[in-house]
Amino acid sequence: GFGKVESALREGTAEVLIHASDGAADGIRKLDALARQNGENRGSRPQIPVVTALKSAELDLALTRSNVIHAALLAGPASKTFLSRCQILVRYRMADDDKTADAARNSD
């Protein structure tokens, strides 16, 4: 949880930071500050992306663990795929807020 994510951020091995959208603000604030600090130390590399699109229960299912609030992804193709799919999920949810997803379902 928090300790492993904090270690990955301090070591500079974290490529993506994930917070449950229903996580405590204090822990999120602390890890975000550490990620920003590491982003400044990265130089030309961009700041670490932060994902908050999933609730704790969804992270539990995705990572097959219980009570997941914070997670970090390391470098690799799986991290890029995860970010890409999160962007698709966020766009879908935004469309659903506009009720366009329901309209598309009802047009079948």
PDB file of C-alpha atoms in Angstrom:
ATOM      1  CA  GLY A   1       0.000   0.000   0.000  1.00  0.00           C
ATOM      2  CA  PHE A   2       1.163   3.427   1.001  1.00  0.00           C
ATOM      3  CA  GLY A   3       4.651   2.325   2.109  1.00  0.00           C
ATOM      4  CA  LYS A   4       5.454   0.469  -1.109  1.00  0.00           C
ATOM      5  CA  VAL A   5       4.213   3.352  -3.239  1.00  0.00           C
ATOM      6  CA  GLU A   6       6.213   5.829  -1.175  1.00  0.00           C
ATOM      7  CA  SER A   7       9.352   3.699  -1.620  1.00  0.00           C
ATOM      8  CA  ALA A   8       8.846   3.444  -5.382  1.00  0.00           C
ATOM      9  CA  LEU A   9       8.445   7.220  -5.609  1.00  0.00           C
ATOM     10  CA  ARG A  10      11.541   7.883  -3.507  1.00  0.00           C
ATOM     11  CA  GLU A  11      13.603   5.401  -5.551  1.00  0.00           C
ATOM     12  CA  GLY A  12      12.367   6.932  -8.798  1.00  0.00           C
ATOM     13  CA  THR A  13      11.031   3.630 -10.132  1.00  0.00           C
ATOM     14  CA  ALA A  14       7.350   4.627 -10.219  1.00  0.00           C
ATOM     15  CA  GLU A  15       6.066   5.599 -13.664  1.00  0.00           C
ATOM     16  CA  VAL A  16       2.378   5.984 -12.748  1.00  0.00           C
ATOM     17  CA  LEU A  17       0.771   6.853  -9.425  1.00  0.00           C
ATOM     18  CA  ILE A  18      -2.730   5.515  -8.730  1.00  0.00           C
ATOM     19  CA  HIS A  19      -5.071   6.701  -5.972  1.00  0.00           C
ATOM     20  CA  ALA A  20      -8.512   5.332  -5.235  1.00  0.00           C
ATOM     21  CA  SER A  21     -11.006   8.120  -5.868  1.00  0.00           C
ATOM     22  CA  ASP A  22     -12.494   7.422  -2.441  1.00  0.00           C
ATOM     23  CA  GLY A  23      -9.114   7.406  -0.644  1.00  0.00           C
ATOM     24  CA  ALA A  24      -8.229   9.673   2.281  1.00  0.00           C
ATOM     25  CA  ALA A  25      -7.124  13.140   1.244  1.00  0.00           C
ATOM     26  CA  ASP A  26      -4.127  13.137   3.602  1.00  0.00           C
ATOM     27  CA  GLY A  27      -2.429  10.107   2.048  1.00  0.00           C
ATOM     28  CA  ILE A  28      -3.177  11.324  -1.458  1.00  0.00           C
ATOM     29  CA  ARG A  29      -1.723  14.740  -0.655  1.00  0.00           C
ATOM     30  CA  LYS A  30       1.486  13.243   0.765  1.00  0.00           C
ATOM     31  CA  LEU A  31       2.111  10.950  -2.197  1.00  0.00           C
ATOM     32  CA  ASP A  32       1.207  13.650  -4.722  1.00  0.00           C
ATOM     33  CA  ALA A  33       3.743  15.982  -3.096  1.00  0.00           C
ATOM     34  CA  LEU A  34       6.415  13.290  -3.313  1.00  0.00           C
ATOM     35  CA  ALA A  35       5.523  12.631  -6.970  1.00  0.00           C
ATOM     36  CA  ARG A  36       5.775  16.368  -7.773  1.00  0.00           C
ATOM     37  CA  GLN A  37       9.132  16.537  -6.011  1.00  0.00           C
ATOM     38  CA  ASN A  38      10.394  13.577  -8.041  1.00  0.00           C
ATOM     39  CA  GLY A  39       8.981  15.168 -11.207  1.00  0.00           C
ATOM     40  CA  GLU A  40      11.144  18.227 -10.571  1.00  0.00           C
ATOM     41  CA  ASN A  41      14.167  15.963 -10.038  1.00  0.00           C
ATOM     42  CA  ARG A  42      13.533  14.114 -13.315  1.00  0.00           C
ATOM     43  CA  GLY A  43      14.733  17.021 -15.405  1.00  0.00           C
ATOM     44  CA  SER A  44      13.627  16.544 -18.988  1.00  0.00           C
ATOM     45  CA  ARG A  45      11.351  13.590 -18.191  1.00  0.00           C
ATOM     46  CA  PRO A  46       7.705  14.543 -17.667  1.00  0.00           C
ATOM     47  CA  GLN A  47       6.002  14.464 -14.288  1.00  0.00           C
ATOM     48  CA  ILE A  48       4.555  11.146 -13.133  1.00  0.00           C
ATOM     49  CA  PRO A  49       0.938  10.716 -14.302  1.00  0.00           C
ATOM     50  CA  VAL A  50      -1.599  10.403 -11.466  1.00  0.00           C
ATOM     51  CA  VAL A  51      -4.729   8.291 -11.989  1.00  0.00           C
ATOM     52  CA  THR A  52      -7.792   8.791  -9.774  1.00  0.00           C
ATOM     53  CA  ALA A  53     -10.464   7.264 -12.022  1.00  0.00           C
ATOM     54  CA  LEU A  54     -11.059   4.110  -9.980  1.00  0.00           C
ATOM     55  CA  LYS A  55     -12.659   3.506  -6.598  1.00  0.00           C
ATOM     56  CA  SER A  56     -11.017   1.313  -3.981  1.00  0.00           C
ATOM     57  CA  ALA A  57     -13.351  -1.604  -4.749  1.00  0.00           C
ATOM     58  CA  GLU A  58     -12.410  -1.402  -8.437  1.00  0.00           C
ATOM     59  CA  LEU A  59      -8.702  -1.367  -7.590  1.00  0.00           C
ATOM     60  CA  ASP A  60      -9.274  -4.353  -5.293  1.00  0.00           C
ATOM     61  CA  LEU A  61     -10.712  -6.314  -8.216  1.00  0.00           C
ATOM     62  CA  ALA A  62      -8.050  -5.184 -10.675  1.00  0.00           C
ATOM     63  CA  LEU A  63      -5.134  -6.018  -8.386  1.00  0.00           C
ATOM     64  CA  THR A  64      -6.738  -9.030  -6.669  1.00  0.00           C
ATOM     65  CA  ARG A  65      -6.048  -7.564  -3.232  1.00  0.00           C
ATOM     66  CA  SER A  66      -8.283  -6.007  -0.618  1.00  0.00           C
ATOM     67  CA  ASN A  67      -8.406  -2.392   0.547  1.00  0.00           C
ATOM     68  CA  VAL A  68      -6.233  -0.945  -2.239  1.00  0.00           C
ATOM     69  CA  ILE A  69      -6.039   2.824  -1.892  1.00  0.00           C
ATOM     70  CA  HIS A  70      -2.653   3.639  -3.456  1.00  0.00           C
ATOM     71  CA  ALA A  71      -0.631   1.849  -6.114  1.00  0.00           C
ATOM     72  CA  ALA A  72       2.292   2.580  -8.392  1.00  0.00           C
ATOM     73  CA  LEU A  73       3.155   1.139 -11.769  1.00  0.00           C
ATOM     74  CA  LEU A  74       6.736   0.603 -12.844  1.00  0.00           C
ATOM     75  CA  ALA A  75       8.137   1.251 -16.319  1.00  0.00           C
ATOM     76  CA  GLY A  76       7.020  -1.055 -19.086  1.00  0.00           C
ATOM     77  CA  PRO A  77       4.408  -1.618 -21.747  1.00  0.00           C
ATOM     78  CA  ALA A  78       1.764  -2.632 -19.198  1.00  0.00           C
ATOM     79  CA  SER A  79       1.946   0.835 -17.622  1.00  0.00           C
ATOM     80  CA  LYS A  80       1.394   2.502 -20.994  1.00  0.00           C
ATOM     81  CA  THR A  81      -1.527   0.188 -21.729  1.00  0.00           C
ATOM     82  CA  PHE A  82      -3.044   0.919 -18.310  1.00  0.00           C
ATOM     83  CA  LEU A  83      -2.815   4.689 -18.901  1.00  0.00           C
ATOM     84  CA  SER A  84      -4.361   4.365 -22.331  1.00  0.00           C
ATOM     85  CA  ARG A  85      -7.272   2.313 -21.009  1.00  0.00           C
ATOM     86  CA  CYS A  86      -7.812   4.705 -18.108  1.00  0.00           C
ATOM     87  CA  GLN A  87      -8.107   7.567 -20.591  1.00  0.00           C
ATOM     88  CA  ILE A  88     -10.720   5.582 -22.513  1.00  0.00           C
ATOM     89  CA  LEU A  89     -12.615   4.893 -19.266  1.00  0.00           C
ATOM     90  CA  VAL A  90     -12.592   8.568 -18.280  1.00  0.00           C
ATOM     91  CA  ARG A  91     -13.846   9.605 -21.736  1.00  0.00           C
ATOM     92  CA  TYR A  92     -16.599   6.968 -21.531  1.00  0.00           C
ATOM     93  CA  ARG A  93     -17.677   8.151 -18.101  1.00  0.00           C
ATOM     94  CA  MET A  94     -17.701  11.769 -19.289  1.00  0.00           C
ATOM     95  CA  ALA A  95     -19.873  10.770 -22.240  1.00  0.00           C
ATOM     96  CA  ASP A  96     -22.173   8.915 -19.875  1.00  0.00           C
ATOM     97  CA  ASP A  97     -22.494  12.050 -17.737  1.00  0.00           C
ATOM     98  CA  ASP A  98     -23.899  13.691 -20.863  1.00  0.00           C
ATOM     99  CA  LYS A  99     -26.216  10.664 -21.299  1.00  0.00           C
ATOM    100  CA  THR A 100     -24.707   9.978 -24.736  1.00  0.00           C
ATOM    101  CA  ALA A 101     -23.758   6.435 -23.739  1.00  0.00           C
ATOM    102  CA  ASP A 102     -27.387   5.722 -22.795  1.00  0.00           C
ATOM    103  CA  ALA A 103     -28.563   7.228 -26.071  1.00  0.00           C
ATOM    104  CA  ALA A 104     -26.139   5.005 -27.989  1.00  0.00           C
ATOM    105  CA  ARG A 105     -27.375   1.919 -26.129  1.00  0.00           C
ATOM    106  CA  ASN A 106     -31.018   2.822 -26.770  1.00  0.00           C
ATOM    107  CA  SER A 107     -30.456   3.306 -30.503  1.00  0.00           C
ATOM    108  CA  ASP A 108     -29.800  -0.426 -31.057  1.00  0.00           C
TER     109      ASP A 108
END
